[in-house]
mmCIF file of C-alpha atoms in Angstrom:
data_model
loop_
_atom_site.group_PDB
_atom_site.id
_atom_site.type_symbol
_atom_site.label_atom_id
_atom_site.label_comp_id
_atom_site.label_asym_id
_atom_site.label_seq_id
_atom_site.Cartn_x
_atom_site.Cartn_y
_atom_site.Cartn_z
ATOM 1 C CA MET A 1 -0.122 1.710 39.700
ATOM 2 C CA ASP A 2 2.536 4.081 38.090
ATOM 3 C CA GLU A 3 1.405 5.267 34.589
ATOM 4 C CA LYS A 4 4.284 4.279 32.960
ATOM 5 C CA LYS A 5 4.619 0.818 34.709
ATOM 6 C CA PHE A 6 1.056 0.015 33.667
ATOM 7 C CA LEU A 7 1.912 1.136 30.188
ATOM 8 C CA ALA A 8 5.027 -0.804 30.164
ATOM 9 C CA GLU A 9 3.305 -3.893 31.292
ATOM 10 C CA LYS A 10 0.625 -3.757 28.820
ATOM 11 C CA PHE A 11 3.143 -3.123 26.199
ATOM 12 C CA GLU A 12 5.078 -6.306 27.106
ATOM 13 C CA ALA A 13 1.629 -8.304 27.195
ATOM 14 C CA ASN A 14 1.049 -7.328 23.376
ATOM 15 C CA ARG A 15 4.689 -7.514 22.529
ATOM 16 C CA GLY A 16 4.305 -11.022 20.917
ATOM 17 C CA HIS A 17 1.117 -10.039 18.864
ATOM 18 C CA LEU A 18 2.963 -6.704 17.725
ATOM 19 C CA ARG A 19 5.976 -8.839 16.510
ATOM 20 C CA ALA A 20 3.914 -11.017 14.822
ATOM 21 C CA VAL A 21 2.471 -8.280 12.702
ATOM 22 C CA ALA A 22 5.523 -6.555 11.879
ATOM 23 C CA TYR A 23 7.125 -9.905 10.753
ATOM 24 C CA ARG A 24 4.348 -10.692 8.399
ATOM 25 C CA MET A 25 4.661 -7.024 7.154
ATOM 26 C CA LEU A 26 8.420 -7.027 6.871
ATOM 27 C CA GLY A 27 9.612 -10.230 6.910
ATOM 28 C CA SER A 28 12.804 -9.141 8.651
ATOM 29 C CA THR A 29 13.793 -10.073 12.254
ATOM 30 C CA ALA A 30 15.822 -6.873 12.408
ATOM 31 C CA GLU A 31 13.107 -4.698 10.900
ATOM 32 C CA VAL A 32 10.683 -6.389 13.537
ATOM 33 C CA ASP A 33 12.832 -5.147 16.382
ATOM 34 C CA ASP A 34 13.015 -1.577 15.083
ATOM 35 C CA ALA A 35 9.100 -1.724 14.292
ATOM 36 C CA VAL A 36 8.306 -2.792 17.785
ATOM 37 C CA GLN A 37 10.952 -0.349 19.217
ATOM 38 C CA GLU A 38 9.626 2.354 17.587
ATOM 39 C CA THR A 39 5.979 1.392 18.601
ATOM 40 C CA TRP A 40 7.355 1.629 22.225
ATOM 41 C CA LEU A 41 8.716 4.970 21.822
ATOM 42 C CA ARG A 42 5.665 6.384 20.112
ATOM 43 C CA LEU A 43 3.421 4.768 23.097
ATOM 44 C CA ASN A 44 5.695 6.967 25.541
ATOM 45 C CA ARG A 45 5.246 10.174 23.523
ATOM 46 C CA SER A 46 1.609 9.845 23.305
ATOM 47 C CA ASP A 47 -1.397 10.682 25.642
ATOM 48 C CA THR A 48 -3.203 7.416 25.799
ATOM 49 C CA SER A 49 -5.610 8.615 28.586
ATOM 50 C CA ALA A 50 -8.502 8.348 26.225
ATOM 51 C CA VAL A 51 -7.608 5.117 24.433
ATOM 52 C CA GLU A 52 -10.190 2.368 25.135
ATOM 53 C CA ASN A 53 -8.394 -0.517 23.387
ATOM 54 C CA LEU A 54 -4.868 0.028 23.977
ATOM 55 C CA GLY A 55 -4.019 -3.277 22.002
ATOM 56 C CA GLY A 56 -5.816 -1.995 18.963
ATOM 57 C CA TRP A 57 -4.189 1.400 19.250
ATOM 58 C CA LEU A 58 -0.601 -0.383 19.511
ATOM 59 C CA THR A 59 -1.645 -2.693 16.466
ATOM 60 C CA THR A 60 -2.423 0.539 14.540
ATOM 61 C CA VAL A 61 0.853 2.192 15.373
ATOM 62 C CA VAL A 62 3.011 -0.781 14.571
ATOM 63 C CA ALA A 63 1.095 -1.170 11.409
ATOM 64 C CA ARG A 64 1.689 2.634 10.340
ATOM 65 C CA VAL A 65 5.347 2.045 11.128
ATOM 66 C CA CYS A 66 5.756 -1.002 9.061
ATOM 67 C CA LEU A 67 4.043 0.719 6.021
ATOM 68 C CA ASP A 68 6.602 3.659 6.533
ATOM 69 C CA MET A 69 9.190 1.028 6.632
ATOM 70 C CA LEU A 70 8.060 -0.753 3.509
ATOM 71 C CA ARG A 71 7.572 2.495 1.495
ATOM 72 C CA SER A 72 11.218 3.247 2.347
ATOM 73 C CA ARG A 73 12.647 0.222 1.547
ATOM 74 C CA LYS A 74 10.780 0.456 -1.947
ATOM 75 C CA SER A 75 12.205 3.966 -2.663
ATOM 76 C CA ARG A 76 15.663 3.333 -1.790
ATOM 77 C CA ARG A 77 15.845 -0.304 -3.241
ATOM 78 C CA GLU A 78 17.976 -0.622 -6.454
ATOM 79 C CA GLU A 79 16.432 -2.951 -9.150
ATOM 80 C CA PRO A 80 19.724 -4.772 -9.829
ATOM 81 C CA MET A 81 19.938 -6.024 -6.427
ATOM 82 C CA GLY A 82 16.734 -7.647 -7.226
ATOM 83 C CA PRO A 83 13.781 -8.197 -4.751
ATOM 84 C CA HIS A 84 13.975 -8.293 -0.848
ATOM 85 C CA VAL A 85 14.318 -11.627 0.073
ATOM 86 C CA PRO A 86 12.454 -12.551 3.713
ATOM 87 C CA GLU A 87 15.075 -13.462 6.342
ATOM 88 C CA PRO A 88 14.744 -16.890 8.022
ATOM 89 C CA VAL A 89 14.207 -16.589 11.639
ATOM 90 C CA ALA A 90 16.730 -17.855 14.038
ATOM 91 C CA ASP A 91 15.885 -19.632 17.284
ATOM 92 C CA ASP A 92 15.446 -17.530 20.052
ATOM 93 C CA ALA A 93 15.646 -18.763 23.808
ATOM 94 C CA HIS A 94 12.150 -19.900 23.981
ATOM 95 C CA GLY A 95 11.749 -20.631 20.254
ATOM 96 C CA ARG A 96 9.042 -17.957 19.848
ATOM 97 C CA ASP A 97 10.737 -16.590 16.777
ATOM 98 C CA ALA A 98 10.958 -19.898 15.081
ATOM 99 C CA GLU A 99 7.447 -20.624 16.001
ATOM 100 C CA MET A 100 6.291 -17.412 14.627
ATOM 101 C CA ALA A 101 8.340 -18.127 11.018
ATOM 102 C CA ASP A 102 6.750 -21.637 11.038
ATOM 103 C CA SER A 103 3.027 -20.246 11.311
ATOM 104 C CA VAL A 104 3.751 -17.846 8.462
ATOM 105 C CA GLY A 105 5.632 -20.210 6.128
ATOM 106 C CA ALA A 106 8.443 -19.073 3.753
ATOM 107 C CA ALA A 107 6.611 -19.410 0.614
ATOM 108 C CA LEU A 108 3.990 -16.965 2.054
ATOM 109 C CA LEU A 109 6.598 -14.211 2.893
ATOM 110 C CA VAL A 110 7.950 -14.529 -0.460
ATOM 111 C CA VAL A 111 4.663 -13.841 -2.029
ATOM 112 C CA LEU A 112 3.868 -10.999 0.431
ATOM 113 C CA GLU A 113 7.099 -9.277 -0.861
ATOM 114 C CA THR A 114 5.484 -8.935 -4.163
ATOM 115 C CA LEU A 115 2.644 -6.967 -2.943
ATOM 116 C CA ALA A 116 2.762 -3.026 -2.848
ATOM 117 C CA PRO A 117 3.046 -1.682 0.785
ATOM 118 C CA ALA A 118 -0.446 -0.700 1.118
ATOM 119 C CA GLU A 119 -1.932 -4.031 -0.208
ATOM 120 C CA ARG A 120 0.390 -5.866 1.993
ATOM 121 C CA LEU A 121 -1.004 -4.105 4.960
ATOM 122 C CA ALA A 122 -4.600 -4.389 4.269
ATOM 123 C CA PHE A 123 -4.114 -8.205 3.484
ATOM 124 C CA VAL A 124 -2.132 -8.738 6.558
ATOM 125 C CA LEU A 125 -4.195 -6.606 9.035
ATOM 126 C CA HIS A 126 -7.492 -7.968 7.809
ATOM 127 C CA ASP A 127 -7.015 -11.528 6.758
ATOM 128 C CA MET A 128 -4.234 -12.498 9.391
ATOM 129 C CA PHE A 129 -5.338 -10.334 12.379
ATOM 130 C CA ALA A 130 -9.123 -9.470 11.416
ATOM 131 C CA VAL A 131 -8.766 -5.937 11.597
ATOM 132 C CA PRO A 132 -12.030 -4.399 10.254
ATOM 133 C CA PHE A 133 -11.534 -2.234 7.038
ATOM 134 C CA GLU A 134 -12.836 0.844 8.802
ATOM 135 C CA GLU A 135 -9.692 0.787 11.154
ATOM 136 C CA ILE A 136 -7.467 -0.094 8.259
ATOM 137 C CA ALA A 137 -8.555 2.635 5.813
ATOM 138 C CA PRO A 138 -7.068 5.501 7.730
ATOM 139 C CA ILE A 139 -3.809 3.814 7.995
ATOM 140 C CA VAL A 140 -3.227 3.490 4.205
ATOM 141 C CA GLY A 141 -5.148 7.136 3.704
ATOM 142 C CA ARG A 142 -7.992 5.399 1.534
ATOM 143 C CA THR A 143 -11.729 4.794 2.130
ATOM 144 C CA PRO A 144 -13.014 1.511 3.701
ATOM 145 C CA ALA A 145 -14.302 0.220 0.274
ATOM 146 C CA ALA A 146 -10.886 1.161 -1.266
ATOM 147 C CA ALA A 147 -8.967 -0.925 1.844
ATOM 148 C CA ARG A 148 -11.018 -3.747 1.036
ATOM 149 C CA GLN A 149 -10.019 -3.462 -2.818
ATOM 150 C CA LEU A 150 -6.429 -3.645 -1.811
ATOM 151 C CA ALA A 151 -6.840 -6.572 0.452
ATOM 152 C CA SER A 152 -8.892 -8.546 -2.276
ATOM 153 C CA ARG A 153 -6.048 -7.724 -4.910
ATOM 154 C CA ALA A 154 -3.462 -8.881 -2.383
ATOM 155 C CA ARG A 155 -5.540 -12.234 -1.667
ATOM 156 C CA ARG A 156 -5.679 -13.197 -5.436
ATOM 157 C CA ARG A 157 -2.210 -12.747 -5.373
ATOM 158 C CA VAL A 158 -1.388 -14.935 -2.380
ATOM 159 C CA GLN A 159 -3.812 -17.481 -3.860
ATOM 160 C CA GLY A 160 -2.103 -17.393 -7.242
ATOM 161 C CA THR A 161 -5.406 -16.711 -8.809
ATOM 162 C CA PRO A 162 -5.808 -14.034 -11.492
ATOM 163 C CA PRO A 163 -8.200 -10.982 -11.432
ATOM 164 C CA PRO A 164 -11.623 -11.968 -12.238
ATOM 165 C CA ASP A 165 -11.698 -10.279 -15.633
ATOM 166 C CA ALA A 166 -12.986 -12.598 -18.404
ATOM 167 C CA ASP A 167 -13.765 -9.453 -20.466
ATOM 168 C CA PHE A 168 -9.949 -8.304 -20.634
ATOM 169 C CA SER A 169 -9.328 -8.609 -24.264
ATOM 170 C CA ARG A 170 -12.472 -6.570 -24.886
ATOM 171 C CA GLN A 171 -11.336 -3.813 -22.128
ATOM 172 C CA LYS A 172 -8.102 -3.721 -23.690
ATOM 173 C CA ASN A 173 -9.397 -3.042 -27.322
ATOM 174 C CA ILE A 174 -11.132 -0.031 -25.750
ATOM 175 C CA VAL A 175 -8.300 1.251 -23.778
ATOM 176 C CA ASP A 176 -6.250 0.752 -27.223
ATOM 177 C CA ALA A 177 -9.279 2.447 -29.009
ATOM 178 C CA PHE A 178 -9.005 5.599 -26.643
ATOM 179 C CA LEU A 179 -5.420 5.853 -26.900
ATOM 180 C CA LYS A 180 -5.267 5.890 -30.661
ATOM 181 C CA ALA A 181 -7.928 8.461 -30.999
ATOM 182 C CA SER A 182 -6.370 10.524 -28.069
ATOM 183 C CA ARG A 183 -2.838 10.662 -29.878
ATOM 184 C CA ASP A 184 -4.431 11.307 -33.424
ATOM 185 C CA GLY A 185 -6.715 13.903 -32.231
ATOM 186 C CA ASP A 186 -10.119 12.061 -33.275
ATOM 187 C CA PHE A 187 -12.719 13.857 -31.339
ATOM 188 C CA GLU A 188 -15.569 11.223 -32.740
ATOM 189 C CA GLY A 189 -13.169 8.344 -31.940
ATOM 190 C CA LEU A 190 -13.024 9.493 -28.354
ATOM 191 C CA LEU A 191 -16.743 10.175 -28.235
ATOM 192 C CA ALA A 192 -17.223 6.708 -29.464
ATOM 193 C CA VAL A 193 -15.353 5.018 -26.201
ATOM 194 C CA LEU A 194 -16.668 7.444 -23.649
ATOM 195 C CA ASP A 195 -19.562 7.009 -21.497
ATOM 196 C CA PRO A 196 -21.878 9.999 -21.758
ATOM 197 C CA ASP A 197 -21.422 11.004 -18.374
ATOM 198 C CA VAL A 198 -17.850 10.001 -18.031
ATOM 199 C CA VAL A 199 -16.004 11.928 -15.412
ATOM 200 C CA VAL A 200 -12.442 13.005 -15.034
ATOM 201 C CA ARG A 201 -10.739 13.604 -11.935
ATOM 202 C CA ALA A 202 -6.980 14.687 -11.062
ATOM 203 C CA ASP A 203 -4.958 14.882 -7.707
ATOM 204 C CA GLN A 204 -3.272 18.258 -7.146
ATOM 205 C CA ALA A 205 0.189 16.793 -8.546
ATOM 206 C CA ALA A 206 -1.943 16.075 -12.080
ATOM 207 C CA GLN A 207 -3.178 19.169 -11.802
ATOM 208 C CA ARG A 208 0.258 20.944 -11.529
ATOM 209 C CA LEU A 209 1.039 19.087 -14.726
ATOM 210 C CA GLY A 210 -1.967 20.347 -16.738
ATOM 211 C CA SER A 211 -4.962 18.535 -15.699
ATOM 212 C CA GLN A 212 -8.067 19.756 -14.712
ATOM 213 C CA ALA A 213 -9.177 19.098 -11.283
ATOM 214 C CA GLU A 214 -12.708 17.521 -12.512
ATOM 215 C CA ILE A 215 -14.368 17.422 -16.237
ATOM 216 C CA ARG A 216 -17.967 15.938 -16.684
ATOM 217 C CA GLY A 217 -19.609 14.988 -19.817
ATOM 218 C CA ALA A 218 -18.064 12.998 -22.949
ATOM 219 C CA THR A 219 -18.132 16.112 -25.127
ATOM 220 C CA ALA A 220 -15.640 17.999 -22.603
ATOM 221 C CA VAL A 221 -13.518 15.074 -21.644
ATOM 222 C CA ALA A 222 -13.057 14.300 -25.547
ATOM 223 C CA GLU A 223 -12.090 17.793 -26.127
ATOM 224 C CA PHE A 224 -9.741 17.680 -23.221
ATOM 225 C CA PHE A 225 -7.877 14.527 -24.430
ATOM 226 C CA LYS A 226 -7.732 15.001 -28.150
ATOM 227 C CA GLY A 227 -4.330 15.129 -29.073
ATOM 228 C CA ARG A 228 -2.779 14.340 -25.809
ATOM 229 C CA ALA A 229 -1.865 10.768 -24.760
ATOM 230 C CA GLN A 230 1.542 11.116 -26.498
ATOM 231 C CA ALA A 231 3.389 9.761 -23.629
ATOM 232 C CA ALA A 232 0.877 7.285 -22.301
ATOM 233 C CA LYS A 233 1.348 3.666 -22.588
ATOM 234 C CA PRO A 234 -1.232 0.920 -21.582
ATOM 235 C CA ALA A 235 -0.601 -0.959 -18.159
ATOM 236 C CA LEU A 236 -1.738 -2.877 -15.652
ATOM 237 C CA VAL A 237 -2.098 -1.093 -12.288
ATOM 238 C CA ASP A 238 -2.972 -3.253 -9.259
ATOM 239 C CA GLY A 239 -4.292 -5.842 -11.801
ATOM 240 C CA SER A 240 -6.728 -3.479 -13.481
ATOM 241 C CA LEU A 241 -6.380 -1.727 -16.795
ATOM 242 C CA ALA A 242 -5.006 1.714 -17.008
ATOM 243 C CA LEU A 243 -2.504 4.114 -18.768
ATOM 244 C CA ALA A 244 1.051 4.679 -17.512
ATOM 245 C CA VAL A 245 2.388 8.386 -18.531
ATOM 246 C CA MET A 246 6.556 8.069 -18.735
ATOM 247 C CA LEU A 247 8.215 11.230 -18.946
ATOM 248 C CA GLY A 248 12.093 11.014 -19.489
ATOM 249 C CA GLY A 249 11.848 7.106 -18.758
ATOM 250 C CA GLN A 250 9.892 7.762 -15.458
ATOM 251 C CA LEU A 251 6.533 6.922 -14.176
ATOM 252 C CA ARG A 252 5.005 10.312 -13.983
ATOM 253 C CA VAL A 253 1.303 9.928 -13.959
ATOM 254 C CA VAL A 254 -1.044 6.914 -13.521
ATOM 255 C CA VAL A 255 -4.434 7.325 -15.173
ATOM 256 C CA ARG A 256 -6.918 4.718 -14.065
ATOM 257 C CA LEU A 257 -9.811 3.691 -15.972
ATOM 258 C CA THR A 258 -13.432 2.427 -15.099
ATOM 259 C CA ILE A 259 -14.975 0.544 -17.871
ATOM 260 C CA SER A 260 -18.660 0.103 -17.763
ATOM 261 C CA GLY A 261 -19.918 -2.167 -20.710
ATOM 262 C CA GLU A 262 -18.299 -0.970 -23.741
ATOM 263 C CA ARG A 263 -17.284 2.726 -22.687
ATOM 264 C CA ILE A 264 -14.935 4.405 -20.271
ATOM 265 C CA SER A 265 -17.225 6.072 -17.293
ATOM 266 C CA ALA A 266 -14.459 7.514 -15.161
ATOM 267 C CA ILE A 267 -10.998 8.601 -15.469
ATOM 268 C CA ASP A 268 -8.747 9.299 -12.364
ATOM 269 C CA ALA A 269 -5.326 10.795 -12.965
ATOM 270 C CA VAL A 270 -2.613 10.238 -9.913
ATOM 271 C CA ALA A 271 0.475 11.956 -10.375
ATOM 272 C CA ASP A 272 1.196 11.972 -6.455
ATOM 273 C CA SER A 273 4.741 10.287 -6.492
ATOM 274 C CA GLU A 274 4.044 8.688 -2.820
ATOM 275 C CA GLN A 275 0.833 7.100 -4.109
ATOM 276 C CA ILE A 276 2.191 5.882 -7.208
ATOM 277 C CA GLY A 277 4.923 4.259 -5.510
ATOM 278 C CA GLU A 278 2.029 2.128 -3.892
ATOM 279 C CA PHE A 279 0.793 0.847 -7.312
ATOM 280 C CA ASP A 280 2.049 -2.157 -8.846
ATOM 281 C CA VAL A 281 2.485 -1.141 -12.331
ATOM 282 C CA THR A 282 3.171 -3.399 -15.485
ATOM 283 C CA LEU A 283 3.488 -1.937 -18.937
ATOM 284 C CA LEU A 284 1.377 -3.677 -21.633
ATOM 285 C CA ALA A 285 2.402 -3.996 -25.201
#
């Protein structure tokens, strides 16, 4: 059989599945059509001779396309216009789109719209289409464990349950104490809230803003943060306590904190604008 004809037949056999994935990712029939068409174009441009599971390959491609579209939508969305509202699906000649919409539910689509792009992808692929986290991880540029966490956070949002954090107030006090000590240049105060083996890591963008790539040990970390954090505010980042560094009214750095017991055991500074755009950030008082 001619290779192009073979690919066309395989693609058509998977079209319904690809549309289902794209609709849950995008909630827009027009964008679904665009995503599926782009997947077809990429199939035609790619050498798939070594691909053993073409259906899985197509699912990965359409997921990448949808992720790019969600990120683009998020970056150009103007806040006064409000959140994107999923489009109702009009009946096609065979009723397939209407059935697809009914199987998802408008309420679920509205909740999915509140998720960060990477969270939405992890949740949709794993919980709705049983794609393993090992295959989801490279799509979102995370480890399988991090992809699992993305899906878990999304699942809690979808189910309407808060993060399992009975110690939120205690942890918030630790974060507040860290911020105060940092701003006041209180070296001893910083040591009091830092684990002796605390590790600070910064991405390349944060390093360009003055962070070190890695700092180990409470003494070195306290010395680094002494007198800093003037522009930092406590925040929830993807449901977890963190710091948001605001410069000129813009979120420039997200500082993720790992709290073990009564102390901060890890600090990760992220300033890459694309990754920050994926975070769900809520400033706290």
